[in-house]
Amino acid sequence: MGNGSPDRASGARMTTFDARPQAAIGSGPPGWLSNILVDGRAGECDAVFPFHQRAALEPACVATARRFVDQTLTSWGVVEVAFDAQLVVSELVTNAMRHGGGVVQLRLLAHRAELACVVTDHSQTVPVAAAPDVFSEYGRGLRLVDALCTAWGWLAPGGTRKLVWAVLAG
């Protein structure tokens, strides 16, 4: 389920439900995910891991998030995407720690053959895929997310938080 966007080649696809021009490129979340995130209801397979305030900026929370992904997907019987989901979650949680004021929660949602990873952070700063040079130590995370996922983006449902979502095909 690719988005067919001409921005696919550039690697950056962001979306939001507000009208900021910089977020107008790319695709929105799939309808099923949009309904859940915007309406605030639970999905069929829905698991949430809340991060404690002190742990929200600790590097160890990335390992905790990966374990949560592994345990949740194993319990759902969706192990075929576990490795890719762990990579995606690692990148989203790391970005929340570095650029989003800390990670608030990780949410996993499965719907038919799709898995959504949603990370909430303390900022409304737009996630931007960087163009690192060969020697950069950082800046490849969202490009990795883009390569592994059928779609990804962000939304700001109000307040001072944002949700960064990524969808993997199962």
CSV table of N, CA and C in Angstrom, one decimal:
chain,number,residue,atom,x,y,z
A,1,MET,N,0.8,-1.2,0.0
A,1,MET,CA,0.0,0.0,0.0
A,1,MET,C,0.9,1.2,0.0
A,2,GLY,N,1.6,1.5,-1.1
A,2,GLY,CA,2.4,2.7,-1.2
A,2,GLY,C,1.5,3.9,-1.4
A,3,ASN,N,2.1,5.1,-1.2
A,3,ASN,CA,1.2,6.2,-1.3
A,3,ASN,C,1.3,6.9,-2.6
A,4,GLY,N,2.2,6.4,-3.5
A,4,GLY,CA,2.3,6.9,-4.9
A,4,GLY,C,2.6,8.4,-4.9
A,5,SER,N,3.1,9.0,-3.9
A,5,SER,CA,3.4,10.4,-3.8
A,5,SER,C,4.7,10.7,-4.6
A,6,PRO,N,4.8,11.8,-5.3
A,6,PRO,CA,6.0,12.2,-6.0
A,6,PRO,C,7.1,12.4,-5.0
A,7,ASP,N,6.8,12.7,-3.7
A,7,ASP,CA,7.8,12.9,-2.7
A,7,ASP,C,8.5,11.6,-2.3
A,8,ARG,N,8.0,10.5,-2.7
A,8,ARG,CA,8.6,9.2,-2.3
A,8,ARG,C,10.1,9.2,-2.6
A,9,ALA,N,10.5,9.8,-3.7
A,9,ALA,CA,11.9,9.7,-4.1
A,9,ALA,C,12.8,10.6,-3.1
A,10,SER,N,12.2,11.6,-2.6
A,10,SER,CA,13.0,12.5,-1.6
A,10,SER,C,13.0,11.9,-0.3
A,11,GLY,N,12.2,10.9,0.0
A,11,GLY,CA,12.2,10.2,1.3
A,11,GLY,C,11.4,10.8,2.4
A,12,ALA,N,10.9,12.0,2.2
A,12,ALA,CA,10.2,12.7,3.3
A,12,ALA,C,8.7,12.7,3.0
A,13,ARG,N,7.9,12.2,3.9
A,13,ARG,CA,6.4,12.3,3.8
A,13,ARG,C,5.9,12.6,5.2
A,14,MET,N,5.2,13.7,5.3
A,14,MET,CA,4.7,14.1,6.6
A,14,MET,C,3.2,14.5,6.4
A,15,THR,N,2.4,14.3,7.4
A,15,THR,CA,1.1,14.7,7.3
A,15,THR,C,0.6,15.3,8.6
A,16,THR,N,-0.4,16.0,8.6
A,16,THR,CA,-1.0,16.5,9.8
A,16,THR,C,-2.5,16.8,9.5
A,17,PHE,N,-3.3,17.0,10.6
A,17,PHE,CA,-4.7,17.4,10.3
A,17,PHE,C,-4.9,18.9,10.5
A,18,ASP,N,-3.8,19.6,10.8
A,18,ASP,CA,-4.0,21.0,10.8
A,18,ASP,C,-3.5,21.6,9.4
A,19,ALA,N,-3.5,22.8,9.2
A,19,ALA,CA,-3.3,23.4,7.8
A,19,ALA,C,-2.0,24.0,7.6
A,20,ARG,N,-1.0,23.5,8.3
A,20,ARG,CA,0.4,24.1,8.1
A,20,ARG,C,0.9,23.6,6.8
A,21,PRO,N,1.4,24.6,5.9
A,21,PRO,CA,1.8,24.2,4.6
A,21,PRO,C,2.9,23.2,4.5
A,22,GLN,N,3.9,23.3,5.5
A,22,GLN,CA,5.0,22.3,5.4
A,22,GLN,C,4.6,20.9,5.7
A,23,ALA,N,3.4,20.7,6.1
A,23,ALA,CA,2.9,19.3,6.4
A,23,ALA,C,1.9,18.8,5.3
A,24,ALA,N,1.8,19.6,4.3
A,24,ALA,CA,0.8,19.2,3.3
A,24,ALA,C,1.2,18.2,2.3
A,25,ILE,N,2.5,17.8,2.3
A,25,ILE,CA,3.0,16.8,1.4
A,25,ILE,C,2.8,15.4,2.0
A,26,GLY,N,2.7,14.4,1.1
A,26,GLY,CA,2.6,13.0,1.5
A,26,GLY,C,1.1,12.6,1.7
A,27,SER,N,1.0,11.4,2.3
A,27,SER,CA,-0.3,10.8,2.5
A,27,SER,C,-0.7,10.9,4.0
A,28,GLY,N,-2.0,10.8,4.2
A,28,GLY,CA,-2.5,10.8,5.6
A,28,GLY,C,-2.4,9.3,6.1
A,29,PRO,N,-2.7,9.1,7.3
A,29,PRO,CA,-2.8,7.7,7.8
A,29,PRO,C,-3.9,7.0,7.2
A,30,PRO,N,-3.8,5.7,7.1
A,30,PRO,CA,-4.9,4.9,6.5
A,30,PRO,C,-6.2,5.2,7.3
A,31,GLY,N,-7.3,5.1,6.6
A,31,GLY,CA,-8.6,5.4,7.3
A,31,GLY,C,-8.8,4.8,8.6
A,32,TRP,N,-8.5,3.5,8.7
A,32,TRP,CA,-8.7,2.8,10.0
A,32,TRP,C,-7.9,3.4,11.1
A,33,LEU,N,-6.6,3.8,10.8
A,33,LEU,CA,-5.8,4.4,11.8
A,33,LEU,C,-6.2,5.8,12.2
A,34,SER,N,-6.6,6.6,11.1
A,34,SER,CA,-7.0,7.9,11.3
A,34,SER,C,-8.3,7.9,12.3
A,35,ASN,N,-9.2,7.0,12.0
A,35,ASN,CA,-10.4,7.0,12.8
A,35,ASN,C,-10.1,6.7,14.3
A,36,ILE,N,-9.1,5.8,14.5
A,36,ILE,CA,-8.8,5.4,15.9
A,36,ILE,C,-8.1,6.6,16.6
A,37,LEU,N,-7.1,7.2,15.9
A,37,LEU,CA,-6.3,8.3,16.5
A,37,LEU,C,-7.1,9.5,16.7
A,38,VAL,N,-7.9,9.9,15.8
A,38,VAL,CA,-8.6,11.1,15.9
A,38,VAL,C,-9.8,11.0,16.8
A,39,ASP,N,-10.5,9.9,16.8
A,39,ASP,CA,-11.7,9.6,17.7
A,39,ASP,C,-11.3,9.2,19.1
A,40,GLY,N,-10.0,8.7,19.2
A,40,GLY,CA,-9.6,8.3,20.5
A,40,GLY,C,-10.1,7.0,21.0
A,41,ARG,N,-10.5,6.1,20.0
A,41,ARG,CA,-11.1,4.8,20.5
A,41,ARG,C,-10.1,3.7,20.4
A,42,ALA,N,-10.4,2.6,20.9
A,42,ALA,CA,-9.5,1.4,20.9
A,42,ALA,C,-9.6,0.7,19.6
A,43,GLY,N,-8.5,0.1,19.1
A,43,GLY,CA,-8.5,-0.7,17.9
A,43,GLY,C,-8.7,-2.2,18.3
A,44,GLU,N,-8.8,-3.0,17.2
A,44,GLU,CA,-9.0,-4.5,17.4
A,44,GLU,C,-7.9,-5.0,18.3
A,45,CYS,N,-6.7,-4.9,17.8
A,45,CYS,CA,-5.5,-5.3,18.5
A,45,CYS,C,-4.8,-4.0,18.9
A,46,ASP,N,-4.8,-3.6,20.1
A,46,ASP,CA,-4.3,-2.3,20.6
A,46,ASP,C,-3.6,-2.4,21.9
A,47,ALA,N,-2.3,-2.0,21.9
A,47,ALA,CA,-1.5,-2.1,23.1
A,47,ALA,C,-0.8,-0.8,23.3
A,48,VAL,N,-0.8,-0.3,24.6
A,48,VAL,CA,-0.2,1.0,24.9
A,48,VAL,C,0.9,0.8,26.0
A,49,PHE,N,2.0,1.4,25.8
A,49,PHE,CA,3.1,1.4,26.8
A,49,PHE,C,3.3,2.8,27.2
A,50,PRO,N,2.9,3.2,28.4
A,50,PRO,CA,3.2,4.6,28.9
A,50,PRO,C,4.6,4.7,29.5
A,51,PHE,N,5.4,5.7,29.1
A,51,PHE,CA,6.7,5.9,29.7
A,51,PHE,C,6.6,6.8,30.9
A,52,HIS,N,7.3,6.5,31.9
A,52,HIS,CA,7.3,7.3,33.1
A,52,HIS,C,8.1,8.6,32.9
A,53,GLN,N,7.7,9.6,33.5
A,53,GLN,CA,8.4,10.9,33.3
A,53,GLN,C,9.9,10.9,33.3
A,54,ARG,N,10.4,10.2,34.3
A,54,ARG,CA,11.9,10.2,34.5
A,54,ARG,C,12.6,9.4,33.4
A,55,ALA,N,11.9,8.3,32.9
A,55,ALA,CA,12.5,7.4,31.9
A,55,ALA,C,12.3,8.0,30.5
A,56,ALA,N,11.5,9.0,30.3
A,56,ALA,CA,11.2,9.5,29.0
A,56,ALA,C,12.4,10.0,28.2
A,57,LEU,N,13.4,10.4,28.9
A,57,LEU,CA,14.6,10.9,28.2
A,57,LEU,C,15.8,10.0,28.4
A,58,GLU,N,15.7,8.8,28.9
A,58,GLU,CA,16.8,7.9,29.2
A,58,GLU,C,16.9,7.0,27.9
A,59,PRO,N,18.2,6.8,27.5
A,59,PRO,CA,18.4,5.9,26.4
A,59,PRO,C,17.9,4.5,26.6
A,60,ALA,N,17.8,4.0,27.8
A,60,ALA,CA,17.3,2.7,28.1
A,60,ALA,C,15.8,2.5,27.7
A,61,CYS,N,15.1,3.6,27.5
A,61,CYS,CA,13.7,3.5,27.1
A,61,CYS,C,13.6,3.0,25.7
A,62,VAL,N,14.6,3.1,24.8
A,62,VAL,CA,14.6,2.5,23.5
A,62,VAL,C,14.5,1.0,23.6
A,63,ALA,N,15.4,0.4,24.5
A,63,ALA,CA,15.4,-1.0,24.7
A,63,ALA,C,14.1,-1.5,25.3
A,64,THR,N,13.5,-0.7,26.2
A,64,THR,CA,12.2,-1.1,26.8
A,64,THR,C,11.1,-1.1,25.7
A,65,ALA,N,11.2,-0.1,24.8
A,65,ALA,CA,10.2,-0.1,23.7
A,65,ALA,C,10.3,-1.3,22.8
A,66,ARG,N,11.5,-1.7,22.5
A,66,ARG,CA,11.8,-2.8,21.6
A,66,ARG,C,11.2,-4.1,22.3
A,67,ARG,N,11.4,-4.3,23.6
A,67,ARG,CA,10.9,-5.4,24.3
A,67,ARG,C,9.4,-5.4,24.3
A,68,PHE,N,8.8,-4.3,24.4
A,68,PHE,CA,7.3,-4.2,24.4
A,68,PHE,C,6.8,-4.6,23.0
A,69,VAL,N,7.5,-4.2,22.0
A,69,VAL,CA,7.1,-4.6,20.6
A,69,VAL,C,7.2,-6.1,20.5
A,70,ASP,N,8.3,-6.6,20.9
A,70,ASP,CA,8.5,-8.1,20.7
A,70,ASP,C,7.4,-8.9,21.5
A,71,GLN,N,7.2,-8.5,22.8
A,71,GLN,CA,6.2,-9.2,23.6
A,71,GLN,C,4.8,-9.0,23.0
A,72,THR,N,4.4,-7.8,22.6
A,72,THR,CA,3.1,-7.6,22.1
A,72,THR,C,2.9,-8.3,20.8
A,73,LEU,N,3.8,-8.3,19.9
A,73,LEU,CA,3.6,-8.9,18.6
A,73,LEU,C,3.6,-10.4,18.7
A,74,THR,N,4.4,-10.9,19.7
A,74,THR,CA,4.4,-12.4,19.9
A,74,THR,C,3.0,-12.8,20.5
A,75,SER,N,2.5,-12.0,21.4
A,75,SER,CA,1.2,-12.4,21.9
A,75,SER,C,0.1,-12.3,20.9
A,76,TRP,N,0.2,-11.4,19.9
A,76,TRP,CA,-0.8,-11.3,18.8
A,76,TRP,C,-0.5,-12.3,17.7
A,77,GLY,N,0.6,-13.0,17.7
A,77,GLY,CA,0.9,-13.9,16.7
A,77,GLY,C,1.4,-13.2,15.4
A,78,VAL,N,1.9,-12.0,15.5
A,78,VAL,CA,2.4,-11.3,14.3
A,78,VAL,C,3.9,-11.1,14.3
A,79,VAL,N,4.6,-12.2,14.4
A,79,VAL,CA,6.0,-12.2,14.6
A,79,VAL,C,6.8,-11.9,13.3
A,80,GLU,N,6.1,-12.0,12.1
A,80,GLU,CA,6.8,-11.8,10.9
A,80,GLU,C,7.3,-10.4,10.7
A,81,VAL,N,6.7,-9.4,11.3
A,81,VAL,CA,7.1,-8.0,11.2
A,81,VAL,C,7.8,-7.5,12.4
A,82,ALA,N,8.1,-8.4,13.4
A,82,ALA,CA,8.6,-7.9,14.7
A,82,ALA,C,9.9,-7.2,14.5
A,83,PHE,N,10.9,-7.7,13.7
A,83,PHE,CA,12.2,-7.1,13.6
A,83,PHE,C,12.0,-5.7,13.0
A,84,ASP,N,11.3,-5.6,11.9
A,84,ASP,CA,11.1,-4.3,11.3
A,84,ASP,C,10.4,-3.3,12.2
A,85,ALA,N,9.4,-3.8,12.9
A,85,ALA,CA,8.7,-3.0,13.9
A,85,ALA,C,9.6,-2.5,15.0
A,86,GLN,N,10.5,-3.3,15.5
A,86,GLN,CA,11.4,-2.9,16.5
A,86,GLN,C,12.4,-1.8,16.0
A,87,LEU,N,12.8,-1.9,14.7
A,87,LEU,CA,13.7,-0.9,14.1
A,87,LEU,C,12.9,0.4,14.0
A,88,VAL,N,11.7,0.4,13.5
A,88,VAL,CA,10.9,1.6,13.4
A,88,VAL,C,10.6,2.2,14.7
A,89,VAL,N,10.2,1.5,15.7
A,89,VAL,CA,9.9,2.0,17.1
A,89,VAL,C,11.2,2.6,17.7
A,90,SER,N,12.3,1.9,17.5
A,90,SER,CA,13.6,2.4,18.0
A,90,SER,C,13.9,3.8,17.5
A,91,GLU,N,13.6,4.0,16.2
A,91,GLU,CA,13.9,5.3,15.6
A,91,GLU,C,12.9,6.4,16.0
A,92,LEU,N,11.6,6.0,16.1
A,92,LEU,CA,10.6,7.0,16.6
A,92,LEU,C,10.8,7.4,18.0
A,93,VAL,N,11.1,6.4,18.9
A,93,VAL,CA,11.3,6.7,20.3
A,93,VAL,C,12.6,7.5,20.5
A,94,THR,N,13.7,7.2,19.7
A,94,THR,CA,14.9,8.0,19.8
A,94,THR,C,14.6,9.5,19.4
A,95,ASN,N,13.9,9.6,18.3
A,95,ASN,CA,13.5,11.0,17.9
A,95,ASN,C,12.7,11.7,18.9
A,96,ALA,N,11.8,11.0,19.6
A,96,ALA,CA,11.0,11.7,20.6
A,96,ALA,C,11.9,12.1,21.8
A,97,MET,N,12.9,11.3,22.1
A,97,MET,CA,13.8,11.7,23.2
A,97,MET,C,14.7,12.9,22.7
A,98,ARG,N,15.2,12.8,21.5
A,98,ARG,CA,16.2,13.9,21.1
A,98,ARG,C,15.5,15.2,20.7
A,99,HIS,N,14.4,15.1,20.0
A,99,HIS,CA,13.8,16.3,19.4
A,99,HIS,C,12.4,16.6,19.9
A,100,GLY,N,11.8,15.7,20.7
A,100,GLY,CA,10.4,15.9,21.1
A,100,GLY,C,10.2,16.1,22.6
A,101,GLY,N,11.2,16.4,23.3
A,101,GLY,CA,11.1,16.7,24.7
A,101,GLY,C,10.8,15.4,25.6
A,102,GLY,N,11.0,14.3,25.0
A,102,GLY,CA,10.8,13.0,25.7
A,102,GLY,C,9.6,12.3,25.2
A,103,VAL,N,9.6,11.0,25.3
A,103,VAL,CA,8.6,10.1,24.8
A,103,VAL,C,7.5,10.0,25.9
A,104,VAL,N,6.2,10.1,25.5
A,104,VAL,CA,5.1,9.9,26.4
A,104,VAL,C,4.6,8.5,26.4
A,105,GLN,N,4.3,8.0,25.2
A,105,GLN,CA,3.8,6.6,25.1
A,105,GLN,C,4.1,6.0,23.8
A,106,LEU,N,4.1,4.7,23.7
A,106,LEU,CA,4.2,3.9,22.5
A,106,LEU,C,2.9,3.2,22.4
A,107,ARG,N,2.3,3.2,21.2
A,107,ARG,CA,1.0,2.5,21.0
A,107,ARG,C,1.2,1.6,19.7
A,108,LEU,N,0.8,0.4,19.8
A,108,LEU,CA,0.8,-0.6,18.7
A,108,LEU,C,-0.6,-0.9,18.3
A,109,LEU,N,-0.9,-0.9,17.1
A,109,LEU,CA,-2.3,-1.2,16.6
A,109,LEU,C,-2.2,-2.1,15.4
A,110,ALA,N,-2.9,-3.2,15.4
A,110,ALA,CA,-2.9,-4.1,14.2
A,110,ALA,C,-4.3,-4.1,13.7
A,111,HIS,N,-4.3,-4.0,12.3
A,111,HIS,CA,-5.6,-4.1,11.6
A,111,HIS,C,-5.4,-4.8,10.3
A,112,ARG,N,-6.0,-6.0,10.2
A,112,ARG,CA,-5.9,-6.9,9.1
A,112,ARG,C,-4.4,-7.1,8.9
A,113,ALA,N,-3.8,-6.8,7.7
A,113,ALA,CA,-2.4,-7.1,7.4
A,113,ALA,C,-1.5,-5.9,7.7
A,114,GLU,N,-1.9,-4.9,8.5
A,114,GLU,CA,-1.1,-3.7,8.8
A,114,GLU,C,-0.9,-3.6,10.3
A,115,LEU,N,0.3,-3.1,10.6
A,115,LEU,CA,0.7,-2.8,11.9
A,115,LEU,C,1.1,-1.3,12.0
A,116,ALA,N,0.5,-0.6,12.9
A,116,ALA,CA,0.8,0.8,13.2
A,116,ALA,C,1.6,1.0,14.5
A,117,CYS,N,2.7,1.7,14.4
A,117,CYS,CA,3.5,2.1,15.6
A,117,CYS,C,3.3,3.6,15.7
A,118,VAL,N,2.8,4.0,16.9
A,118,VAL,CA,2.5,5.4,17.2
A,118,VAL,C,3.2,5.8,18.4
A,119,VAL,N,4.0,6.9,18.3
A,119,VAL,CA,4.8,7.4,19.4
A,119,VAL,C,4.3,8.8,19.7
A,120,THR,N,4.0,9.1,20.9
A,120,THR,CA,3.6,10.4,21.4
A,120,THR,C,4.7,11.0,22.1
A,121,ASP,N,5.0,12.3,21.8
A,121,ASP,CA,6.0,13.1,22.5
A,121,ASP,C,5.5,14.4,23.0
A,122,HIS,N,6.3,15.2,23.7
A,122,HIS,CA,6.0,16.4,24.3
A,122,HIS,C,6.1,17.7,23.4
A,123,SER,N,6.2,17.5,22.1
A,123,SER,CA,6.5,18.7,21.3
A,123,SER,C,5.6,18.7,20.0
A,124,GLN,N,5.4,19.8,19.5
A,124,GLN,CA,4.7,19.9,18.2
A,124,GLN,C,5.7,20.1,17.0
A,125,THR,N,7.0,20.0,17.3
A,125,THR,CA,8.0,20.1,16.3
A,125,THR,C,7.8,19.1,15.2
A,126,VAL,N,7.8,19.5,14.0
A,126,VAL,CA,7.6,18.6,12.8
A,126,VAL,C,8.8,17.7,12.6
A,127,PRO,N,8.5,16.4,12.5
A,127,PRO,CA,9.6,15.5,12.2
A,127,PRO,C,10.1,15.7,10.7
A,128,VAL,N,11.4,15.9,10.5
A,128,VAL,CA,11.9,16.1,9.2
A,128,VAL,C,13.0,15.1,8.9
A,129,ALA,N,12.9,14.5,7.8
A,129,ALA,CA,14.0,13.5,7.4
A,129,ALA,C,15.2,14.4,6.9
A,130,ALA,N,16.3,14.2,7.6
A,130,ALA,CA,17.5,15.0,7.3
A,130,ALA,C,18.2,14.4,6.1
A,131,ALA,N,19.1,15.2,5.6
A,131,ALA,CA,19.9,14.7,4.4
A,131,ALA,C,21.4,14.7,5.0
A,132,PRO,N,21.8,13.6,5.7
A,132,PRO,CA,23.1,13.5,6.3
A,132,PRO,C,24.2,13.3,5.2
A,133,ASP,N,25.4,13.8,5.5
A,133,ASP,CA,26.5,13.4,4.7
A,133,ASP,C,27.0,12.1,5.1
A,134,VAL,N,28.0,11.6,4.4
A,134,VAL,CA,28.5,10.2,4.6
A,134,VAL,C,29.1,10.1,6.0
A,135,PHE,N,29.6,11.2,6.6
A,135,PHE,CA,30.2,11.1,7.9
A,135,PHE,C,29.3,11.4,9.1
A,136,SER,N,28.1,11.7,8.8
A,136,SER,CA,27.1,12.0,9.9
A,136,SER,C,26.9,10.8,10.8
A,137,GLU,N,26.8,11.1,12.1
A,137,GLU,CA,26.5,10.0,13.1
A,137,GLU,C,25.0,9.9,13.2
A,138,TYR,N,24.2,10.9,12.9
A,138,TYR,CA,22.8,10.9,13.1
A,138,TYR,C,22.1,11.4,11.8
A,139,GLY,N,20.8,11.3,11.8
A,139,GLY,CA,20.1,11.8,10.7
A,139,GLY,C,19.5,10.8,9.7
A,140,ARG,N,19.6,9.5,9.9
A,140,ARG,CA,19.2,8.5,9.0
A,140,ARG,C,17.9,7.8,9.5
A,141,GLY,N,17.4,8.1,10.7
A,141,GLY,CA,16.3,7.4,11.3
A,141,GLY,C,15.0,7.5,10.5
A,142,LEU,N,14.6,8.7,10.1
A,142,LEU,CA,13.3,8.8,9.4
A,142,LEU,C,13.4,8.2,8.0
A,143,ARG,N,14.6,8.2,7.4
A,143,ARG,CA,14.8,7.6,6.1
A,143,ARG,C,14.7,6.1,6.2
A,144,LEU,N,15.1,5.5,7.4
A,144,LEU,CA,14.9,4.1,7.6
A,144,LEU,C,13.5,3.8,7.8
A,145,VAL,N,12.8,4.6,8.6
A,145,VAL,CA,11.3,4.5,8.8
A,145,VAL,C,10.6,4.5,7.4
A,146,ASP,N,11.0,5.4,6.6
A,146,ASP,CA,10.4,5.6,5.3
A,146,ASP,C,10.6,4.3,4.4
A,147,ALA,N,11.8,3.8,4.5
A,147,ALA,CA,12.1,2.6,3.7
A,147,ALA,C,11.4,1.3,4.2
A,148,LEU,N,11.1,1.2,5.5
A,148,LEU,CA,10.5,0.0,6.0
A,148,LEU,C,8.9,0.1,6.0
A,149,CYS,N,8.4,1.3,5.9
A,149,CYS,CA,6.9,1.4,6.1
A,149,CYS,C,6.2,1.8,4.8
A,150,THR,N,4.9,1.4,4.8
A,150,THR,CA,4.1,1.8,3.7
A,150,THR,C,3.7,3.3,3.7
A,151,ALA,N,3.7,3.8,4.9
A,151,ALA,CA,3.4,5.2,5.1
A,151,ALA,C,3.8,5.6,6.5
A,152,TRP,N,4.1,6.9,6.7
A,152,TRP,CA,4.4,7.4,8.0
A,152,TRP,C,4.1,8.9,8.0
A,153,GLY,N,3.9,9.5,9.2
A,153,GLY,CA,3.6,10.9,9.3
A,153,GLY,C,3.4,11.3,10.7
A,154,TRP,N,2.7,12.4,10.9
A,154,TRP,CA,2.5,12.9,12.2
A,154,TRP,C,1.2,13.7,12.3
A,155,LEU,N,0.7,13.8,13.4
A,155,LEU,CA,-0.5,14.7,13.6
A,155,LEU,C,-0.4,15.3,15.0
A,156,ALA,N,-1.0,16.5,15.1
A,156,ALA,CA,-1.1,17.2,16.4
A,156,ALA,C,-2.5,17.3,16.8
A,157,PRO,N,-3.0,16.4,17.7
A,157,PRO,CA,-4.4,16.4,18.0
A,157,PRO,C,-4.9,17.5,18.9
A,158,GLY,N,-4.0,18.4,19.3
A,158,GLY,CA,-4.3,19.5,20.2
A,158,GLY,C,-3.4,19.4,21.4
A,159,GLY,N,-3.3,20.5,22.1
A,159,GLY,CA,-2.4,20.6,23.2
A,159,GLY,C,-1.0,20.7,22.8
A,160,THR,N,-0.1,20.2,23.6
A,160,THR,CA,1.4,20.4,23.4
A,160,THR,C,2.0,19.1,22.9
A,161,ARG,N,1.3,18.1,22.5
A,161,ARG,CA,1.9,16.8,22.1
A,161,ARG,C,1.6,16.6,20.7
A,162,LYS,N,2.4,15.7,20.1
A,162,LYS,CA,2.2,15.2,18.8
A,162,LYS,C,2.3,13.7,18.7
A,163,LEU,N,1.7,13.1,17.7
A,163,LEU,CA,1.8,11.7,17.5
A,163,LEU,C,2.5,11.4,16.2
A,164,VAL,N,3.5,10.6,16.2
A,164,VAL,CA,4.2,10.2,15.0
A,164,VAL,C,3.9,8.8,14.8
A,165,TRP,N,3.3,8.5,13.6
A,165,TRP,CA,2.8,7.2,13.3
A,165,TRP,C,3.5,6.6,12.1
A,166,ALA,N,3.6,5.3,12.1
A,166,ALA,CA,4.3,4.6,10.9
A,166,ALA,C,3.5,3.3,10.8
A,167,VAL,N,3.2,2.9,9.5
A,167,VAL,CA,2.5,1.7,9.2
A,167,VAL,C,3.3,0.7,8.4
A,168,LEU,N,3.4,-0.5,8.9
A,168,LEU,CA,4.1,-1.6,8.3
A,168,LEU,C,3.1,-2.6,7.7
A,169,ALA,N,3.4,-3.1,6.5
A,169,ALA,CA,2.5,-4.2,5.9
A,169,ALA,C,3.0,-5.5,6.5
A,170,GLY,N,2.0,-6.3,6.9
A,170,GLY,CA,2.3,-7.6,7.5
A,170,GLY,C,2.5,-8.7,6.5
